[in-house]
Amino acid sequence: MAGIAEDITERRRAESELEYQASHDALTGLPNRTVFQQHLEQSTVSARASTASFALMMIDLDRFKEINDTFGHRYGDAVLQEMNPRLRNALRESDILARLGGDEFAALLPGAGESDAVSAAERILESLREPIVFEGQTLDIGASIGIAVYPNHGENPVKLMQRADVAMYAAKRVHGGYALSSPDHAEYTPHRLTLISELRQGIENDQLLLHYQPKFDLKTMQVSGAEALIRWLHPRQGLVPPCQFIPLAEQTGLIRPIGVWTLGTALKQCRAWHEAGLNLNIAVNLAPENLLHQNLIGTIDAMLKSSSTLPTWLTVEITETAMMATPDQVRGILIALHEIGVRISIDDFGTGYSSLAYLKMLPIDEVKIDRCFVKDMVASDKDACIVRSVIDLGRNLGLRVVAEGVEDRASLDLLASWGCDLAQGYYFSRPLPPTEFLDWLNHSTGEHPHFPRINRCDLRGEGLERGDRSGSKRHSRMIEVGRIENACFDEQSR
Ligand code: C2E
Ligand code: CA
Ligand code: CA
């Protein structure tokens, strides 16, 4: 009898253990999404019966992916574990807190109205203000909170979740910490919401990739570096160009993890080139939001160390418009970056409204003349004059000048004769995936297998139509890449 009783107790214990595991998240010990959904449904039913209200909060951590990518998963786990006590303390005993997945948490506040929910959101944000210290490393974390209240913002669980989600993105967009669901959020159509959530998943599931486009030095006649250009390999849509998701990422805060991922990936690639004897500089595009990232310098510094790369191998490209948006803030950041040895490049030069005085005040190494002037400079005297003036200006200020979007031989010759330092464009190569980029370099080396050299003879010769030389497989891939580029520009011109 005693044996049987023990068996039963043991089985019950095992069963409840299994039940607990199925309903709770192992890392934080918090209820999971399934349990949270059940609570939400129950709350809706009982609130409907009693005409009470309740609030739903979506809590999404800021800078979590950066911490994971910069310091590793152990640090990310430590941050998530710390969320349980911190968020719990900011809530009432009767409130339900859950981890929905990744760095997403949710809370259900029975009986709460809008003002109660706002106070709770403020307490949560306050509880995250103190940085987390893990193994001697100080980790800054924040959150964006979206609030939807029953019945004002929705009368069923699906609607409430959707409204709270949208409010959370709105909060991310304005860096406001929290936002109450509002009719102003109508721009978040179901299509956009789907795209946002797919992009989130895409970032987590490694669907982003970088293509590399050579930057060609017209003085040494060598490829001196490459620009990393992002693409999203969408499970159904295939390769998506940056113009179709970078603006969305900028509006939803997703640009921050994207920026960190791009920097990390590009630096690792650069390290691999150097190991293979290719002395190339890597240029990474940073959005304004990346630049204003709380600890950009620390993050870049940590990445340079972890990828064993030197600061001088890295160029950050920042658009003129981004620089002008908050010139005072940006100035300090650029000075700090420049001081550690990273090169600074102004992208799309000529399309913004920068005062020339900024060129003097900011620690800039390079200007990239926008494609729109380079494109027509052979045919248009005005464009030619602009390009020439920027080259002269750059030279007089001691800056390197890059012409973007060089597509033909005639433009290249003009640029070289005017003393332009570097050229980039389809004439040399479209942006290519890493292995094809290496192939391209090898085809352009001639007699030096480890050091790319496109000699003058090559430039004078039949042009650099790489696709012609490299067999049909690569040629077709290049066409595929070409299609994306065009998709992007069609989009931009629209
Ligand atoms: P951008 O920085 O001005 O990049 C140059 C764009 O011009 C690239 O488009 C490139 O493929 C295209 N291009 C290069 N040579 C030629 C040419 O000869 N003719 C023509 N017509 N186009 C040429 P892509 O890759 O579609 O990127 C578009 C923009 O998306 C970039 O413009 C940049 O602003 C943004 N972007 C790309 N990657 C990233 C990234 O990792 N982070 C951020 N924040 N933005 C990125
Ligand atoms: Ca660029
Ligand atoms: Ca550009």
Coordinates of C-alpha atoms and ligand atoms in Angstrom, one line a residue:
M1 CA 0.0 0.0 0.0
A2 CA 2.7 2.4 1.0
G3 CA 4.6 1.6 -2.2
I4 CA 1.5 2.3 -4.4
A5 CA 0.8 5.6 -2.5
E6 CA 4.4 6.6 -3.1
D7 CA 4.1 5.8 -6.8
I8 CA 0.9 7.9 -7.1
T9 CA 2.4 10.8 -5.3
E10 CA 5.5 10.6 -7.5
R11 CA 3.3 10.4 -10.7
R12 CA 1.2 13.4 -9.5
R13 CA 4.4 15.3 -8.8
A14 CA 5.8 14.5 -12.3
E15 CA 2.4 15.5 -13.8
S16 CA 2.3 18.8 -12.1
E17 CA 5.9 19.4 -13.0
L18 CA 5.1 18.8 -16.7
E19 CA 2.1 21.0 -16.4
Y20 CA 4.2 23.8 -14.9
Q21 CA 6.8 23.4 -17.6
A22 CA 4.2 23.6 -20.3
S23 CA 2.7 26.8 -18.9
H24 CA 5.8 28.6 -17.7
D25 CA 8.9 30.0 -19.3
A26 CA 11.9 28.1 -18.0
L27 CA 14.3 31.0 -18.0
T28 CA 12.3 33.5 -16.0
G29 CA 9.8 31.3 -14.3
L30 CA 7.0 33.5 -15.6
P31 CA 3.7 32.2 -17.2
N32 CA 4.1 31.8 -20.9
R33 CA 2.0 33.1 -23.8
T34 CA -0.6 30.3 -23.7
V35 CA -1.4 30.9 -20.0
F36 CA -1.5 34.6 -20.6
Q37 CA -4.0 34.2 -23.4
Q38 CA -6.2 32.1 -21.1
H39 CA -6.1 34.8 -18.4
L40 CA -6.9 37.5 -21.0
E41 CA -9.9 35.5 -22.2
Q42 CA -11.2 34.9 -18.6
S43 CA -10.7 38.6 -17.8
T44 CA -12.7 39.6 -20.8
V45 CA -15.6 37.3 -19.9
S46 CA -15.7 38.4 -16.2
A47 CA -15.3 42.1 -17.1
R48 CA -18.2 41.8 -19.5
A49 CA -20.3 40.3 -16.8
S50 CA -19.5 42.9 -14.2
T51 CA -19.0 46.0 -16.4
A52 CA -15.5 46.4 -14.9
S53 CA -12.5 47.5 -16.9
F54 CA -9.0 46.0 -17.1
A55 CA -5.8 47.0 -18.8
L56 CA -3.5 45.0 -21.0
M57 CA 0.2 46.0 -21.4
M58 CA 2.7 44.9 -24.0
I59 CA 6.2 45.4 -22.7
D60 CA 9.1 45.2 -25.1
L61 CA 12.6 45.6 -24.0
D62 CA 14.8 48.2 -25.7
R63 CA 18.4 47.3 -26.5
F64 CA 18.0 43.6 -25.7
K65 CA 19.2 42.3 -29.0
E66 CA 22.2 44.7 -28.8
I67 CA 23.2 43.2 -25.4
N68 CA 22.8 39.7 -26.8
D69 CA 24.9 40.5 -29.9
T70 CA 27.5 42.5 -28.1
F71 CA 28.1 40.5 -25.0
G72 CA 26.6 37.1 -25.8
H73 CA 23.5 35.1 -24.8
R74 CA 24.6 34.6 -21.2
Y75 CA 24.2 38.3 -20.6
G76 CA 21.0 38.4 -22.5
D77 CA 19.7 35.6 -20.3
A78 CA 20.8 37.5 -17.2
V79 CA 18.8 40.5 -18.3
L80 CA 15.7 38.5 -18.9
Q81 CA 15.9 36.8 -15.5
E82 CA 16.2 40.1 -13.8
M83 CA 13.0 41.2 -15.5
N84 CA 10.8 39.0 -13.3
P85 CA 11.6 40.6 -10.0
R86 CA 11.8 44.1 -11.4
L87 CA 8.5 44.1 -13.3
R88 CA 6.8 42.1 -10.6
N89 CA 7.7 44.7 -8.0
A90 CA 6.2 47.5 -10.1
L91 CA 2.9 45.6 -10.3
R92 CA 0.2 44.7 -7.8
E93 CA -0.2 41.2 -6.4
S94 CA -3.3 40.6 -8.4
D95 CA -1.7 41.6 -11.7
I96 CA -0.6 38.9 -14.1
L97 CA 2.9 39.1 -15.6
A98 CA 4.0 36.8 -18.4
R99 CA 6.9 36.4 -20.9
L100 CA 5.4 36.1 -24.4
G101 CA 8.7 35.2 -26.0
G102 CA 12.1 36.8 -26.8
D103 CA 12.2 40.1 -25.0
E104 CA 8.5 40.6 -25.0
F105 CA 6.5 40.6 -21.8
A106 CA 2.9 41.3 -21.1
A107 CA 0.9 42.3 -18.0
L108 CA -2.8 42.1 -17.3
L109 CA -4.1 44.5 -14.7
P110 CA -7.6 43.5 -13.4
G111 CA -9.9 46.4 -12.6
A112 CA -7.4 49.0 -13.9
G113 CA -8.5 52.0 -16.0
E114 CA -6.4 54.2 -18.2
S115 CA -4.8 56.2 -15.4
D116 CA -4.0 53.1 -13.3
A117 CA -2.4 51.6 -16.3
V118 CA -0.3 54.7 -17.0
S119 CA 0.9 54.8 -13.3
A120 CA 1.8 51.1 -13.6
A121 CA 3.7 51.8 -16.8
E122 CA 5.6 54.6 -15.2
R123 CA 6.5 52.4 -12.2
I124 CA 7.8 49.7 -14.7
L125 CA 9.9 52.2 -16.6
E126 CA 11.3 53.5 -13.3
S127 CA 12.2 50.0 -12.2
L128 CA 14.3 49.6 -15.3
R129 CA 16.1 52.9 -14.9
E130 CA 18.8 51.3 -12.7
P131 CA 21.2 49.4 -15.0
I132 CA 21.7 45.7 -14.6
V133 CA 25.2 44.7 -13.5
F134 CA 26.2 41.2 -14.5
E135 CA 29.7 39.8 -14.1
G136 CA 31.1 43.4 -13.7
Q137 CA 29.4 44.6 -16.9
T138 CA 26.8 47.4 -16.6
L139 CA 23.9 46.8 -18.9
D140 CA 21.5 49.6 -19.7
I141 CA 18.0 48.4 -20.5
G142 CA 14.8 50.1 -21.1
A143 CA 11.3 49.2 -22.4
S144 CA 8.6 50.4 -24.6
I145 CA 5.1 49.8 -23.3
G146 CA 1.8 49.8 -25.2
I147 CA -1.4 50.0 -23.2
A148 CA -5.0 49.0 -24.2
V149 CA -7.9 49.2 -21.8
Y150 CA -11.1 47.1 -21.9
P151 CA -13.7 48.1 -23.1
N152 CA -12.5 51.6 -24.5
H153 CA -9.9 50.2 -26.8
G154 CA -11.3 46.8 -27.6
E155 CA -13.9 44.4 -26.4
N156 CA -12.2 41.1 -27.3
P157 CA -8.8 39.6 -26.6
V158 CA -7.6 39.7 -30.2
K159 CA -8.5 43.4 -30.6
L160 CA -6.9 44.3 -27.3
M161 CA -3.7 42.5 -28.1
Q162 CA -3.5 44.2 -31.4
R163 CA -4.2 47.7 -30.0
A164 CA -1.6 47.2 -27.2
D165 CA 0.9 46.0 -29.8
V166 CA 0.3 49.0 -32.0
A167 CA 0.6 51.3 -29.0
M168 CA 3.9 49.6 -28.1
Y169 CA 5.3 50.4 -31.6
A170 CA 4.1 54.0 -31.3
A171 CA 5.9 54.2 -28.0
K172 CA 9.1 52.9 -29.6
R173 CA 8.8 55.4 -32.4
V174 CA 8.7 58.4 -30.2
H175 CA 11.0 56.9 -27.5
G176 CA 8.3 57.9 -25.2
G177 CA 8.5 54.9 -22.9
Y178 CA 4.8 54.1 -23.0
A179 CA 1.7 54.9 -25.1
L180 CA -2.0 54.5 -24.6
S181 CA -3.9 53.0 -27.6
S182 CA -5.2 55.9 -29.7
P183 CA -7.1 56.5 -32.9
D184 CA -4.0 58.3 -34.2
H185 CA -2.4 54.9 -34.6
A186 CA -4.6 54.1 -37.6
E187 CA -1.5 54.2 -39.9
Y188 CA -0.7 50.8 -38.5
T189 CA -2.7 48.8 -40.9
P190 CA -2.9 45.0 -40.6
H191 CA -0.4 44.8 -43.5
R192 CA 2.1 47.0 -41.8
L193 CA 1.7 45.1 -38.5
T194 CA 2.4 41.8 -40.3
L195 CA 5.4 43.3 -41.9
I196 CA 6.7 44.6 -38.6
S197 CA 6.3 41.3 -36.9
E198 CA 7.8 39.4 -39.8
L199 CA 10.8 41.8 -39.7
R200 CA 11.2 41.2 -36.0
Q201 CA 11.2 37.5 -36.6
G202 CA 13.5 37.9 -39.5
I203 CA 16.0 39.7 -37.3
E204 CA 15.8 36.9 -34.7
N205 CA 15.9 34.1 -37.2
D206 CA 19.0 35.4 -39.1
Q207 CA 17.2 36.3 -42.3
L208 CA 19.2 39.4 -42.7
L209 CA 22.3 39.4 -44.9
L210 CA 24.9 41.7 -46.2
H211 CA 26.1 42.3 -49.7
Y212 CA 29.3 44.0 -50.5
Q213 CA 30.1 46.6 -53.1
P214 CA 33.7 47.5 -53.9
K215 CA 35.0 51.0 -53.4
F216 CA 37.7 51.6 -56.0
D217 CA 40.7 53.9 -55.4
L218 CA 41.3 56.0 -58.5
K219 CA 44.8 57.0 -57.3
T220 CA 46.2 53.5 -56.5
M221 CA 43.9 51.8 -59.1
Q222 CA 43.0 49.2 -56.4
V223 CA 39.9 48.2 -54.5
S224 CA 40.5 49.8 -51.2
G225 CA 37.3 48.8 -49.4
A226 CA 33.7 47.7 -49.7
E227 CA 30.4 49.1 -48.5
A228 CA 28.1 46.6 -46.7
L229 CA 24.5 46.9 -47.9
I230 CA 21.8 45.0 -46.1
R231 CA 19.1 42.7 -47.6
W232 CA 16.3 40.7 -46.0
L233 CA 15.8 37.1 -47.2
H234 CA 12.1 36.9 -46.6
P235 CA 10.8 33.3 -46.4
R236 CA 8.1 34.0 -49.0
Q237 CA 9.1 37.2 -50.8
G238 CA 12.7 36.3 -51.4
L239 CA 15.4 39.0 -51.3
V240 CA 13.9 42.3 -50.0
P241 CA 15.9 45.5 -50.7
P242 CA 16.7 47.9 -47.8
C243 CA 14.4 50.7 -49.0
Q244 CA 11.4 48.3 -48.4
F245 CA 12.2 47.7 -44.7
I246 CA 14.8 50.2 -43.4
P247 CA 12.3 53.0 -43.1
L248 CA 9.9 50.7 -41.3
A249 CA 12.7 49.6 -39.0
E250 CA 13.5 53.2 -38.3
Q251 CA 10.0 54.0 -37.3
T252 CA 9.6 51.0 -35.0
G253 CA 12.9 51.0 -33.2
L254 CA 14.0 47.8 -35.0
I255 CA 16.7 49.7 -36.6
R256 CA 18.7 49.5 -33.4
P257 CA 19.2 45.7 -33.4
I258 CA 19.7 45.9 -37.2
G259 CA 22.5 48.5 -36.7
V260 CA 24.3 46.3 -34.2
W261 CA 23.9 43.2 -36.3
T262 CA 25.2 45.0 -39.4
L263 CA 28.2 46.3 -37.6
G264 CA 29.0 43.0 -36.0
T265 CA 28.6 41.0 -39.3
A266 CA 30.5 43.5 -41.4
L267 CA 33.4 43.6 -38.9
K268 CA 33.6 39.8 -38.9
Q269 CA 33.7 39.8 -42.7
C270 CA 36.4 42.5 -42.7
R271 CA 38.4 40.3 -40.3
A272 CA 38.1 37.4 -42.6
W273 CA 39.3 39.5 -45.6
H274 CA 42.4 40.6 -43.6
E275 CA 43.1 37.0 -42.6
A276 CA 43.1 36.2 -46.3
G277 CA 45.5 39.0 -46.9
L278 CA 43.0 41.4 -48.3
N279 CA 43.7 44.8 -46.8
L280 CA 40.1 46.2 -47.2
N281 CA 38.2 48.8 -45.3
I282 CA 34.6 48.1 -44.5
A283 CA 31.9 50.8 -44.7
V284 CA 28.7 50.4 -42.7
N285 CA 25.6 52.6 -43.1
L286 CA 24.2 53.9 -39.8
A287 CA 20.8 55.4 -39.4
P288 CA 20.3 58.5 -37.3
E289 CA 18.8 56.4 -34.6
N290 CA 21.9 54.1 -34.5
L291 CA 24.1 57.1 -34.1
L292 CA 22.1 58.3 -31.1
H293 CA 22.2 54.8 -29.6
Q294 CA 22.9 55.2 -25.9
N295 CA 26.3 53.7 -25.9
L296 CA 27.4 53.5 -29.6
I297 CA 31.0 54.1 -28.8
G298 CA 31.1 51.3 -26.2
T299 CA 29.3 49.0 -28.5
I300 CA 31.6 49.6 -31.4
D301 CA 34.6 49.3 -29.1
A302 CA 33.4 45.9 -27.8
M303 CA 32.7 44.7 -31.3
L304 CA 36.1 45.8 -32.6
K305 CA 37.6 43.8 -29.7
S306 CA 35.5 40.7 -30.2
S307 CA 36.1 40.6 -33.9
S308 CA 39.8 41.5 -33.5
T309 CA 39.5 44.3 -36.0
L310 CA 41.2 47.7 -35.9
P311 CA 39.1 50.9 -35.8
T312 CA 40.8 52.2 -38.9
W313 CA 39.4 49.3 -40.9
L314 CA 35.9 50.6 -40.3
T315 CA 34.1 53.6 -41.9
V316 CA 30.7 54.6 -40.8
E317 CA 28.5 56.2 -43.5
I318 CA 26.0 58.7 -42.2
T319 CA 23.7 60.6 -44.5
E320 CA 23.9 64.3 -44.7
T321 CA 20.3 64.5 -43.5
A322 CA 20.9 62.4 -40.5
M323 CA 23.8 64.6 -39.5
M324 CA 21.8 67.7 -39.8
A325 CA 18.8 66.4 -37.9
T326 CA 20.5 66.9 -34.5
P327 CA 23.9 68.4 -35.3
D328 CA 25.0 69.1 -31.8
Q329 CA 24.3 65.6 -30.5
V330 CA 25.8 64.0 -33.6
R331 CA 28.9 66.2 -33.4
G332 CA 29.9 64.8 -30.0
I333 CA 29.4 61.2 -31.1
L334 CA 31.3 61.7 -34.3
I335 CA 34.2 63.3 -32.5
A336 CA 34.3 60.3 -30.1
L337 CA 34.2 57.8 -33.0
H338 CA 36.9 59.7 -34.8
E339 CA 39.0 59.7 -31.7
I340 CA 39.0 56.0 -31.4
G341 CA 40.1 55.8 -35.1
V342 CA 36.9 55.0 -36.9
R343 CA 36.5 56.9 -40.2
I344 CA 33.5 59.0 -40.8
S345 CA 31.9 59.4 -44.2
I346 CA 29.0 61.7 -45.3
D347 CA 26.7 59.8 -47.5
D348 CA 24.4 61.1 -50.2
F349 CA 26.3 64.4 -50.1
G350 CA 24.5 67.2 -51.9
T351 CA 21.0 66.0 -51.3
G352 CA 20.5 67.5 -47.8
Y353 CA 20.7 71.0 -46.5
S354 CA 24.0 71.0 -44.7
S355 CA 25.7 74.2 -44.2
L356 CA 29.2 74.0 -45.5
A357 CA 30.4 75.2 -42.1
Y358 CA 29.6 71.8 -40.7
L359 CA 32.2 70.2 -43.0
K360 CA 34.7 72.2 -41.0
M361 CA 33.2 71.6 -37.6
L362 CA 32.7 67.9 -37.9
P363 CA 35.5 65.3 -37.9
I364 CA 34.8 64.0 -41.4
D365 CA 37.2 61.9 -43.4
E366 CA 35.1 61.3 -46.5
V367 CA 32.2 62.7 -48.6
K368 CA 30.2 60.6 -51.0
I369 CA 28.8 62.6 -53.9
D370 CA 25.2 61.4 -54.3
R371 CA 24.4 59.2 -57.2
C372 CA 21.9 61.7 -58.6
F373 CA 24.7 64.1 -59.6
V374 CA 27.1 61.4 -60.9
K375 CA 24.4 59.7 -62.9
D376 CA 23.9 62.6 -65.4
M377 CA 27.2 64.4 -65.2
V378 CA 28.4 63.3 -68.6
A379 CA 25.2 64.7 -70.2
S380 CA 24.5 67.6 -67.9
D381 CA 26.9 70.5 -67.5
K382 CA 25.3 71.6 -64.2
D383 CA 25.7 68.1 -62.7
A384 CA 29.3 68.0 -63.9
C385 CA 29.9 71.4 -62.3
I386 CA 28.5 70.2 -59.0
V387 CA 30.5 67.0 -59.0
R388 CA 33.7 68.9 -59.9
S389 CA 33.0 71.5 -57.2
V390 CA 32.5 68.9 -54.5
I391 CA 35.8 67.2 -55.5
D392 CA 37.6 70.5 -55.3
L393 CA 36.0 71.4 -52.0
G394 CA 36.9 68.0 -50.6
R395 CA 40.4 68.3 -51.7
N396 CA 40.8 71.7 -50.2
L397 CA 39.4 70.5 -46.9
G398 CA 41.6 67.4 -46.9
L399 CA 38.7 65.0 -47.3
R400 CA 38.5 61.9 -49.4
V401 CA 35.9 62.2 -52.1
V402 CA 33.9 59.2 -53.3
A403 CA 31.6 59.3 -56.4
E404 CA 28.7 56.9 -56.0
G405 CA 26.7 55.3 -58.7
V406 CA 29.4 55.2 -61.4
E407 CA 27.8 53.2 -64.2
D408 CA 29.9 53.9 -67.2
R409 CA 33.4 54.4 -68.5
A410 CA 32.9 58.0 -69.6
S411 CA 31.9 59.1 -66.0
L412 CA 34.9 57.2 -64.6
D413 CA 37.3 58.9 -66.9
L414 CA 35.9 62.4 -66.1
L415 CA 36.1 61.7 -62.3
A416 CA 39.7 60.5 -62.6
S417 CA 40.7 63.5 -64.5
W418 CA 39.1 65.8 -61.9
G419 CA 41.1 64.2 -59.1
C420 CA 38.2 62.2 -57.5
D421 CA 39.7 59.8 -54.9
L422 CA 37.3 56.9 -55.0
A423 CA 34.5 55.5 -57.2
Q424 CA 31.8 53.1 -56.5
G425 CA 29.1 51.8 -58.8
Y426 CA 27.7 49.2 -61.2
Y427 CA 30.6 49.9 -63.6
F428 CA 32.8 48.0 -61.2
S429 CA 30.3 45.7 -59.6
R430 CA 26.9 45.5 -58.1
P431 CA 26.7 44.7 -54.4
L432 CA 27.5 41.0 -54.1
P433 CA 27.1 38.2 -51.5
P434 CA 30.4 37.5 -49.7
T435 CA 31.6 34.6 -51.8
E436 CA 30.8 36.2 -55.0
F437 CA 32.5 39.4 -53.8
L438 CA 35.6 37.3 -53.2
D439 CA 35.3 35.8 -56.7
W440 CA 35.0 39.2 -58.2
L441 CA 38.1 40.4 -56.4
N442 CA 40.0 37.3 -57.5
H443 CA 39.0 37.9 -61.1
S444 CA 40.2 41.4 -60.9
T445 CA 43.5 40.5 -59.3
G446 CA 45.3 39.4 -62.5
E447 CA 48.7 38.2 -61.3
H448 CA 48.3 38.9 -57.6
P449 CA 45.9 36.3 -56.1
H450 CA 45.8 37.9 -52.7
F451 CA 45.8 41.5 -53.5
P452 CA 43.2 42.8 -55.8
R453 CA 44.6 45.0 -58.5
I454 CA 42.7 46.4 -61.4
N455 CA 45.4 48.0 -63.5
R456 CA 45.1 50.9 -65.8
C457 CA 45.2 48.5 -68.7
D458 CA 42.0 46.9 -67.4
L459 CA 40.3 50.3 -67.1
R460 CA 41.4 51.3 -70.6
G461 CA 40.4 47.9 -71.9
E462 CA 37.1 46.4 -72.4
G463 CA 35.6 47.7 -69.2
L464 CA 34.8 45.8 -66.1
E465 CA 31.8 43.7 -67.0
R466 CA 32.6 41.0 -64.5
G467 CA 29.5 39.0 -65.2
D468 CA 30.8 38.3 -68.7
R469 CA 33.9 36.6 -67.4
S470 CA 32.5 34.6 -64.6
G471 CA 30.2 31.9 -66.0
S472 CA 26.5 31.7 -66.1
K473 CA 25.8 30.9 -62.5
R474 CA 27.2 34.1 -61.2
H475 CA 25.8 36.0 -64.0
S476 CA 22.3 35.0 -63.2
R477 CA 22.8 35.7 -59.6
M478 CA 24.0 39.2 -60.5
I479 CA 20.9 39.7 -62.6
E480 CA 18.9 38.7 -59.5
V481 CA 20.7 41.2 -57.4
G482 CA 20.2 43.8 -60.2
R483 CA 16.5 43.2 -60.0
I484 CA 16.5 44.2 -56.3
E485 CA 18.5 47.3 -56.9
N486 CA 16.0 48.4 -59.5
A487 CA 13.1 47.6 -57.3
C488 CA 14.6 49.8 -54.7
F489 CA 15.2 52.8 -57.0
D490 CA 11.8 52.5 -58.6
E491 CA 10.4 52.7 -55.0
Q492 CA 12.6 55.7 -54.1
S493 CA 11.7 57.7 -57.2
R494 CA 8.1 57.0 -56.6
Ligands
C2E1 P1 23.3 54.1 -50.0 O1 24.0 54.1 -48.7 O2 23.4 55.4 -50.8 O3 23.8 52.9 -50.8 C1 24.1 52.9 -52.2 C2 23.0 52.4 -53.0 O4 23.2 52.6 -54.3 C3 22.9 50.8 -52.8 O5 21.5 50.5 -52.9 C4 23.6 50.4 -54.0 O6 23.2 49.1 -54.4 C5 23.2 51.4 -55.1 N1 24.1 51.5 -56.1 C6 25.5 51.3 -56.1 N2 26.0 51.5 -57.3 C7 25.1 51.9 -58.1 C8 25.0 52.3 -59.5 O7 26.0 52.3 -60.2 N3 23.8 52.7 -60.0 C9 22.7 52.7 -59.3 N4 21.5 53.0 -59.9 N5 22.7 52.3 -58.0 C10 23.9 51.9 -57.4 P2 20.8 49.5 -51.8 O8 21.8 48.4 -51.5 O9 19.5 49.2 -52.3 O10 20.7 50.4 -50.6 C11 19.8 51.5 -50.6 C12 20.0 52.3 -49.3 O11 19.5 51.6 -48.2 C13 21.4 52.7 -49.0 O12 21.7 53.8 -49.8 C14 21.3 53.0 -47.6 O13 20.8 54.3 -47.4 C15 20.3 52.0 -47.1 N6 21.0 50.9 -46.5 C16 21.6 49.8 -47.1 N7 22.1 49.0 -46.1 C17 21.9 49.6 -44.9 C18 22.2 49.2 -43.6 O14 22.9 48.2 -43.3 N8 21.8 50.1 -42.6 C19 21.1 51.2 -42.9 N9 20.7 52.0 -41.9 N10 20.8 51.5 -44.2 C20 21.2 50.8 -45.2
CA2 CA 26.0 54.4 -48.0
CA3 CA 24.7 57.0 -50.8

